[in-house]
PDB file of C-alpha atoms in Angstrom:
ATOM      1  CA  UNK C   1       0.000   0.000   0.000  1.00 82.00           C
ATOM      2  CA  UNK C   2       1.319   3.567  -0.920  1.00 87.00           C
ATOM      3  CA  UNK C   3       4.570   2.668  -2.949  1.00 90.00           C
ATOM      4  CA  UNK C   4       5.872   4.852  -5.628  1.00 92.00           C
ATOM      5  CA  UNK C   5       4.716   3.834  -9.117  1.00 93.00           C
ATOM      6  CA  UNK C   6       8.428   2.266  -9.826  1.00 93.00           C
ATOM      7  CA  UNK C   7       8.436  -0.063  -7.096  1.00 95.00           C
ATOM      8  CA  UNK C   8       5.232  -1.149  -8.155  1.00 94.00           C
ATOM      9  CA  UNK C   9       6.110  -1.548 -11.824  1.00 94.00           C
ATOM     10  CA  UNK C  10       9.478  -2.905 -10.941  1.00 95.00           C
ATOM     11  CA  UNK C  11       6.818  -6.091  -9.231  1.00 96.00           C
ATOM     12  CA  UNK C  12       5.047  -6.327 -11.538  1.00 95.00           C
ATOM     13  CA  UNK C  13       7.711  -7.007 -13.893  1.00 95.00           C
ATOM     14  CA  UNK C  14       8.874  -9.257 -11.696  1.00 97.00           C
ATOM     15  CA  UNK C  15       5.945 -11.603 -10.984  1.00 97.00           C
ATOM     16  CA  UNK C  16       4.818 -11.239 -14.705  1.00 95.00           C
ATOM     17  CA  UNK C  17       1.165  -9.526 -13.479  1.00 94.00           C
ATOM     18  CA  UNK C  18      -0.969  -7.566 -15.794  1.00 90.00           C
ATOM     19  CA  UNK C  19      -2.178  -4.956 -13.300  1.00 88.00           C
ATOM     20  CA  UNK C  20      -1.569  -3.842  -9.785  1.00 91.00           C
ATOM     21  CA  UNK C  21      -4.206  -3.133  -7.420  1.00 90.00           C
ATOM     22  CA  UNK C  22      -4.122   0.625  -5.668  1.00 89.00           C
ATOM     23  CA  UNK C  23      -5.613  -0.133  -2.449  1.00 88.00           C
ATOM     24  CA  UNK C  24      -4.167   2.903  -0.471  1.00 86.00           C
ATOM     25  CA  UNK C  25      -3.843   6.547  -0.737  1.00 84.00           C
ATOM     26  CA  UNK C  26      -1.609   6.847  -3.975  1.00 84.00           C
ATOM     27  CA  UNK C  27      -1.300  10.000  -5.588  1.00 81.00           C
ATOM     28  CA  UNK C  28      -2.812  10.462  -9.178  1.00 79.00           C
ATOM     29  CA  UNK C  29       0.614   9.903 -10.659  1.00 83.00           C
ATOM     30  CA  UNK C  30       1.029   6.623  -9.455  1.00 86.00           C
ATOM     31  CA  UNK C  31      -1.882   5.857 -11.351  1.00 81.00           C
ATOM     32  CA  UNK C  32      -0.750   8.025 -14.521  1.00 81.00           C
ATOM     33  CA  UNK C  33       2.339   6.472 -14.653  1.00 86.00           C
ATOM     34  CA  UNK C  34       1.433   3.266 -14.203  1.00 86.00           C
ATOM     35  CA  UNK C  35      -1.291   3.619 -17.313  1.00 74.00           C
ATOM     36  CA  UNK C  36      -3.290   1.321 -18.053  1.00 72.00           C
ATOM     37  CA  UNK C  37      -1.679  -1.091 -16.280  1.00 82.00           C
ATOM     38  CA  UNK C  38      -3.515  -0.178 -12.378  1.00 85.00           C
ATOM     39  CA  UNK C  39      -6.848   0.203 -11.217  1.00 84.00           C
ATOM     40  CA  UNK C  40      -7.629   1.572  -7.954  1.00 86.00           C
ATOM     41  CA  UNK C  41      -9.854   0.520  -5.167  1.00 89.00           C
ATOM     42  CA  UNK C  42     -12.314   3.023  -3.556  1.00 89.00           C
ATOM     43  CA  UNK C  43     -14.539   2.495  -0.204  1.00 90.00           C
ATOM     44  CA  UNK C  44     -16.970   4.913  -0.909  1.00 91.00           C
ATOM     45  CA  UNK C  45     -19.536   6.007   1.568  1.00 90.00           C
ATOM     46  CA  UNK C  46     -22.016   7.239  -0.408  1.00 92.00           C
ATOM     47  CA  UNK C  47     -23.102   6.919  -4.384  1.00 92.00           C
ATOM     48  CA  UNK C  48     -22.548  10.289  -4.624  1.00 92.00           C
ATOM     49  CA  UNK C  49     -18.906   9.956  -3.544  1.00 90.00           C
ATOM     50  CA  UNK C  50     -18.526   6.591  -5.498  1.00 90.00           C
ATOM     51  CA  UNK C  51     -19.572   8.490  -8.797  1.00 88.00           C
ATOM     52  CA  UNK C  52     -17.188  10.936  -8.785  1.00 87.00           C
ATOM     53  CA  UNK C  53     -14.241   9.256  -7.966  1.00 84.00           C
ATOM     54  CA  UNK C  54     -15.469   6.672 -10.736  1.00 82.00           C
ATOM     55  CA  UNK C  55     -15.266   9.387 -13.124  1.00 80.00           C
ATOM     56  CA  UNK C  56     -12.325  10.939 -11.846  1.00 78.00           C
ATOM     57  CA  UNK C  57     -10.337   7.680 -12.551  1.00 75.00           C
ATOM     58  CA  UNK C  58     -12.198   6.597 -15.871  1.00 71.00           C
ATOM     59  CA  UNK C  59     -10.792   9.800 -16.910  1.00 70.00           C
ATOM     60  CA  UNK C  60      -7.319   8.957 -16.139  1.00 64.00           C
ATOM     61  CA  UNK C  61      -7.000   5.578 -17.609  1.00 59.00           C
ATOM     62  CA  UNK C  62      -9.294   4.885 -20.573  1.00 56.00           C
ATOM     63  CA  UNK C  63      -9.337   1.159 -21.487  1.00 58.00           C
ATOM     64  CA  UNK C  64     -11.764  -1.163 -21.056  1.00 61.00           C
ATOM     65  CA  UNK C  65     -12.250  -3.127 -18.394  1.00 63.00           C
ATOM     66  CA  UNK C  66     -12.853  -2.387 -14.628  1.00 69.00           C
ATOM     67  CA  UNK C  67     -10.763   0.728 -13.296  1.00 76.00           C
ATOM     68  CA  UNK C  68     -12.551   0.289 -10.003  1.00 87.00           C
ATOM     69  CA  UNK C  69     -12.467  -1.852  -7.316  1.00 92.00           C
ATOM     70  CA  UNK C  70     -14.933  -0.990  -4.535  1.00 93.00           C
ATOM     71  CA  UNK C  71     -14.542  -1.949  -0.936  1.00 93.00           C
ATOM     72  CA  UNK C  72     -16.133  -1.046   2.316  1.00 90.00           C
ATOM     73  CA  UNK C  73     -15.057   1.845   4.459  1.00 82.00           C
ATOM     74  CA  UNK C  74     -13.997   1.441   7.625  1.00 80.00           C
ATOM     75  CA  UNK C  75     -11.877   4.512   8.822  1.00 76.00           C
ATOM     76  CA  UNK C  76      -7.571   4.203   8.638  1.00 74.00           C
ATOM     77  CA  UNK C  77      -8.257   0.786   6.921  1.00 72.00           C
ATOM     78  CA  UNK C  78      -7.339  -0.602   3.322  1.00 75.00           C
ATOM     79  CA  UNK C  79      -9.216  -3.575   2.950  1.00 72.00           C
ATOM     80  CA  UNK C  80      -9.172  -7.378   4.117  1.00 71.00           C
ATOM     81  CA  UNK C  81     -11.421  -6.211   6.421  1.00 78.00           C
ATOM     82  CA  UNK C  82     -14.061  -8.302   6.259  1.00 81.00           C
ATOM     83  CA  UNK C  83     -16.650  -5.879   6.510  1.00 88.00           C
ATOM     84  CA  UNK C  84     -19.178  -6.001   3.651  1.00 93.00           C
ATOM     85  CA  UNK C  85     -18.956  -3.239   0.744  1.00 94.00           C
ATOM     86  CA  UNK C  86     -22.577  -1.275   0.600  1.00 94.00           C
ATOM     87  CA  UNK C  87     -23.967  -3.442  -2.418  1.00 97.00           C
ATOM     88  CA  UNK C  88     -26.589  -0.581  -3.329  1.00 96.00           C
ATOM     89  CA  UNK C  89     -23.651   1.651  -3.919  1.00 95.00           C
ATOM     90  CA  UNK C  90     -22.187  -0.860  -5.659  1.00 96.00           C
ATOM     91  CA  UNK C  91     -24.821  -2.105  -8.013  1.00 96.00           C
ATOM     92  CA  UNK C  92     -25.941   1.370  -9.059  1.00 94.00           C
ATOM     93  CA  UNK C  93     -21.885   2.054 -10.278  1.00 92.00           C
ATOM     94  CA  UNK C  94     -22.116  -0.832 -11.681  1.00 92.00           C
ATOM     95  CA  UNK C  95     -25.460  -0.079 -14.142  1.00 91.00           C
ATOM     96  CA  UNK C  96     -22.612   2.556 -15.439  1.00 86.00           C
ATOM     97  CA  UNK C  97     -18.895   1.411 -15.193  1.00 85.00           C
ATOM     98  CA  UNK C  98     -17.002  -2.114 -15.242  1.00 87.00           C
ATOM     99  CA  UNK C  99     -16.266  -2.637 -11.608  1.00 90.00           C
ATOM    100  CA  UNK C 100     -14.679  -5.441  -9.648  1.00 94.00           C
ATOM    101  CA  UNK C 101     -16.017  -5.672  -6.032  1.00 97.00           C
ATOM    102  CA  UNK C 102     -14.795  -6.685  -2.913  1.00 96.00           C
ATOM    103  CA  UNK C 103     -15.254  -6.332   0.756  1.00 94.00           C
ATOM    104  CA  UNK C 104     -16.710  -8.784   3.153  1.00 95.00           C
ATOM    105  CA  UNK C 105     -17.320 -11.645   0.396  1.00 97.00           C
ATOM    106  CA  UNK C 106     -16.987 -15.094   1.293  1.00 98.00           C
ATOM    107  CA  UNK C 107     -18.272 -18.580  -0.313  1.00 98.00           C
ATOM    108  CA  UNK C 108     -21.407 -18.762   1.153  1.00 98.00           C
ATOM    109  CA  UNK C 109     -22.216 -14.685   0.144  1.00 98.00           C
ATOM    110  CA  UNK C 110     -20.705 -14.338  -3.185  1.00 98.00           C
ATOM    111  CA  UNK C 111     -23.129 -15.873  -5.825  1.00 98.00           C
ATOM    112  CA  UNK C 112     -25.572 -13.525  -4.407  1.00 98.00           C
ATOM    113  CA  UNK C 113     -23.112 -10.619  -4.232  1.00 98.00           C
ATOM    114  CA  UNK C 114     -22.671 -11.507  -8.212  1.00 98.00           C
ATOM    115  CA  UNK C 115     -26.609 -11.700  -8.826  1.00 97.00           C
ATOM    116  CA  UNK C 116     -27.345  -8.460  -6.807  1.00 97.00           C
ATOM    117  CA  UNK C 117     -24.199  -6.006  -7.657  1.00 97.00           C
ATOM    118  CA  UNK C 118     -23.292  -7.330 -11.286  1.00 96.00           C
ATOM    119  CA  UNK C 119     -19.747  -6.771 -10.765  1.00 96.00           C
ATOM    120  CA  UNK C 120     -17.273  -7.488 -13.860  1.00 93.00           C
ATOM    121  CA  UNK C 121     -15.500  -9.312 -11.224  1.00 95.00           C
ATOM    122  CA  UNK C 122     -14.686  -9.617  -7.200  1.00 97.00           C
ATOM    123  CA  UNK C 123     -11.954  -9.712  -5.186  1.00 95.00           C
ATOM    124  CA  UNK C 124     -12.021 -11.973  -1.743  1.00 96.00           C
ATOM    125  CA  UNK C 125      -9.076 -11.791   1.157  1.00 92.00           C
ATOM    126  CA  UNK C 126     -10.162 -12.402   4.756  1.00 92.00           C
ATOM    127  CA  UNK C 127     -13.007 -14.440   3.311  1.00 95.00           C
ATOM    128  CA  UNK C 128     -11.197 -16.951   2.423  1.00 97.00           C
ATOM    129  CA  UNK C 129      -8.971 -17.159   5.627  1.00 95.00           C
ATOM    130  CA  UNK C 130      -8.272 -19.824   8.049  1.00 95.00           C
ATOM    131  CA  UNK C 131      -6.781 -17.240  10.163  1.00 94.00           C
ATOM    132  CA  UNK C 132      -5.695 -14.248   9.717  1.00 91.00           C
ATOM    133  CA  UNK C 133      -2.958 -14.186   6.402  1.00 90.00           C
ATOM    134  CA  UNK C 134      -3.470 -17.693   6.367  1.00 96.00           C
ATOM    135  CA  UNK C 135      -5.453 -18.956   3.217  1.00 97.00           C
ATOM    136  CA  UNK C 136      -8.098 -21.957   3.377  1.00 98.00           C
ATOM    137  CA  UNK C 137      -7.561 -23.858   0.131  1.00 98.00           C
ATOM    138  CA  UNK C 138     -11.318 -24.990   0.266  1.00 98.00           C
ATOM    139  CA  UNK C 139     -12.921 -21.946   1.159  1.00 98.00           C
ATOM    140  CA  UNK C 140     -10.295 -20.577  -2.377  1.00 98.00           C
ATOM    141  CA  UNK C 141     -12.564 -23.242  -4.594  1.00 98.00           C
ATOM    142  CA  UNK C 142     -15.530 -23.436  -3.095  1.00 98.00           C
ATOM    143  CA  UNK C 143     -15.452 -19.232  -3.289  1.00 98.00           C
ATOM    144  CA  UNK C 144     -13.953 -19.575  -7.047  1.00 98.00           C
ATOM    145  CA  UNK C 145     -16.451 -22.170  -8.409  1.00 98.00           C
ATOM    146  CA  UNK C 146     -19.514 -20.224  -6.845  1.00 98.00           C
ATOM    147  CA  UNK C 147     -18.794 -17.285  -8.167  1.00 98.00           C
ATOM    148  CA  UNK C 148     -18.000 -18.621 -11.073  1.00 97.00           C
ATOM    149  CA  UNK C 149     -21.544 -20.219 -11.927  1.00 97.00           C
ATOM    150  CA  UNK C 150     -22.982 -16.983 -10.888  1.00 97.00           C
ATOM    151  CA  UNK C 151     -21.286 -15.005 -13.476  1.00 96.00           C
ATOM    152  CA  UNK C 152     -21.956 -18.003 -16.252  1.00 95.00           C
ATOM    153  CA  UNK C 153     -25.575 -17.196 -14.937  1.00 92.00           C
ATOM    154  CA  UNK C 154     -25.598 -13.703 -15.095  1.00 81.00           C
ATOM    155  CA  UNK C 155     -24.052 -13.785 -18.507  1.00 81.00           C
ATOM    156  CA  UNK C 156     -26.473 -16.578 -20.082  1.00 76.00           C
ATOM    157  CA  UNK C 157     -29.105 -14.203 -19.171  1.00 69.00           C
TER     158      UNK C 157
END
């Protein structure tokens, strides 16, 4: 969270990834000089708030694809928090903009999370914990293959 655009790059060039995930308080020139290559997550309070920073940073990197990730806000946190993202919020951006979404999903939540929001995609850390940093390899599938047939559903509508 909050590393200069070089570091990040330098990662991702590294790991061979595609994009990098802004989850923190970057500046906008992380995100300019990163290009197309970063989207940034939000944790809006309100639609109102979500809108314009999902137009703020549409503007800044146009290519398709989500450019948003939105999470819930909890004050002086960054995500994994486990707390659900508001889903009305959400699902209204989403009528508009590709988004992925995160915050508080977990097998057992996600398929509906898919049906309700209509997300291009979501994003799942604490749900899928054991403990905290440690990842449960069932609750990984069991989250992947649910929201999987959700979005096969949503798309064979």
């Amino acid at each position: 969270v909050n590393r200069p655009a070089a570091y990040i790059a330098a990662v991702m060039a590294l790991t061979g990834l595609d994009w990098a995930q802004l989850s923190g308080d970057e500046p906008v020139v992380v995100l300019e000089q990163l290009q197309k290559r970063a989207y940034k997550s939000i944790r809006p309070r309100t639609y109102e708030e979500a809108d314009a920073e999902a137009s703020f940073y549409a503007a800044l990197s146009p290519r398709s694809g989500p450019r948003l990730l939105i999470d819930a806000y909890r004050p002086g946190e960054y995500g994994g928090t486990g707390q659900r993202a508001d889903w009305a919020i959400a699902a209204k951006l989403a009528r508009l903009r590709s988004i992925l979404l995160a915050g508080g999903l977990t097998p057992d939540n996600v398929a509906e999370a898919v049906r309700t929001v209509r997300p291009w995609g979501v994003d799942v850390s604490s749900g899928v914990e054991q403990a905290p940093g440690i990842k449960d390899h069932d609750a990984i599938r069991a989250f992947v293959s649910r929201a999987k047939t959700a979005f096969e559903e949503h798309r064979a509508l």
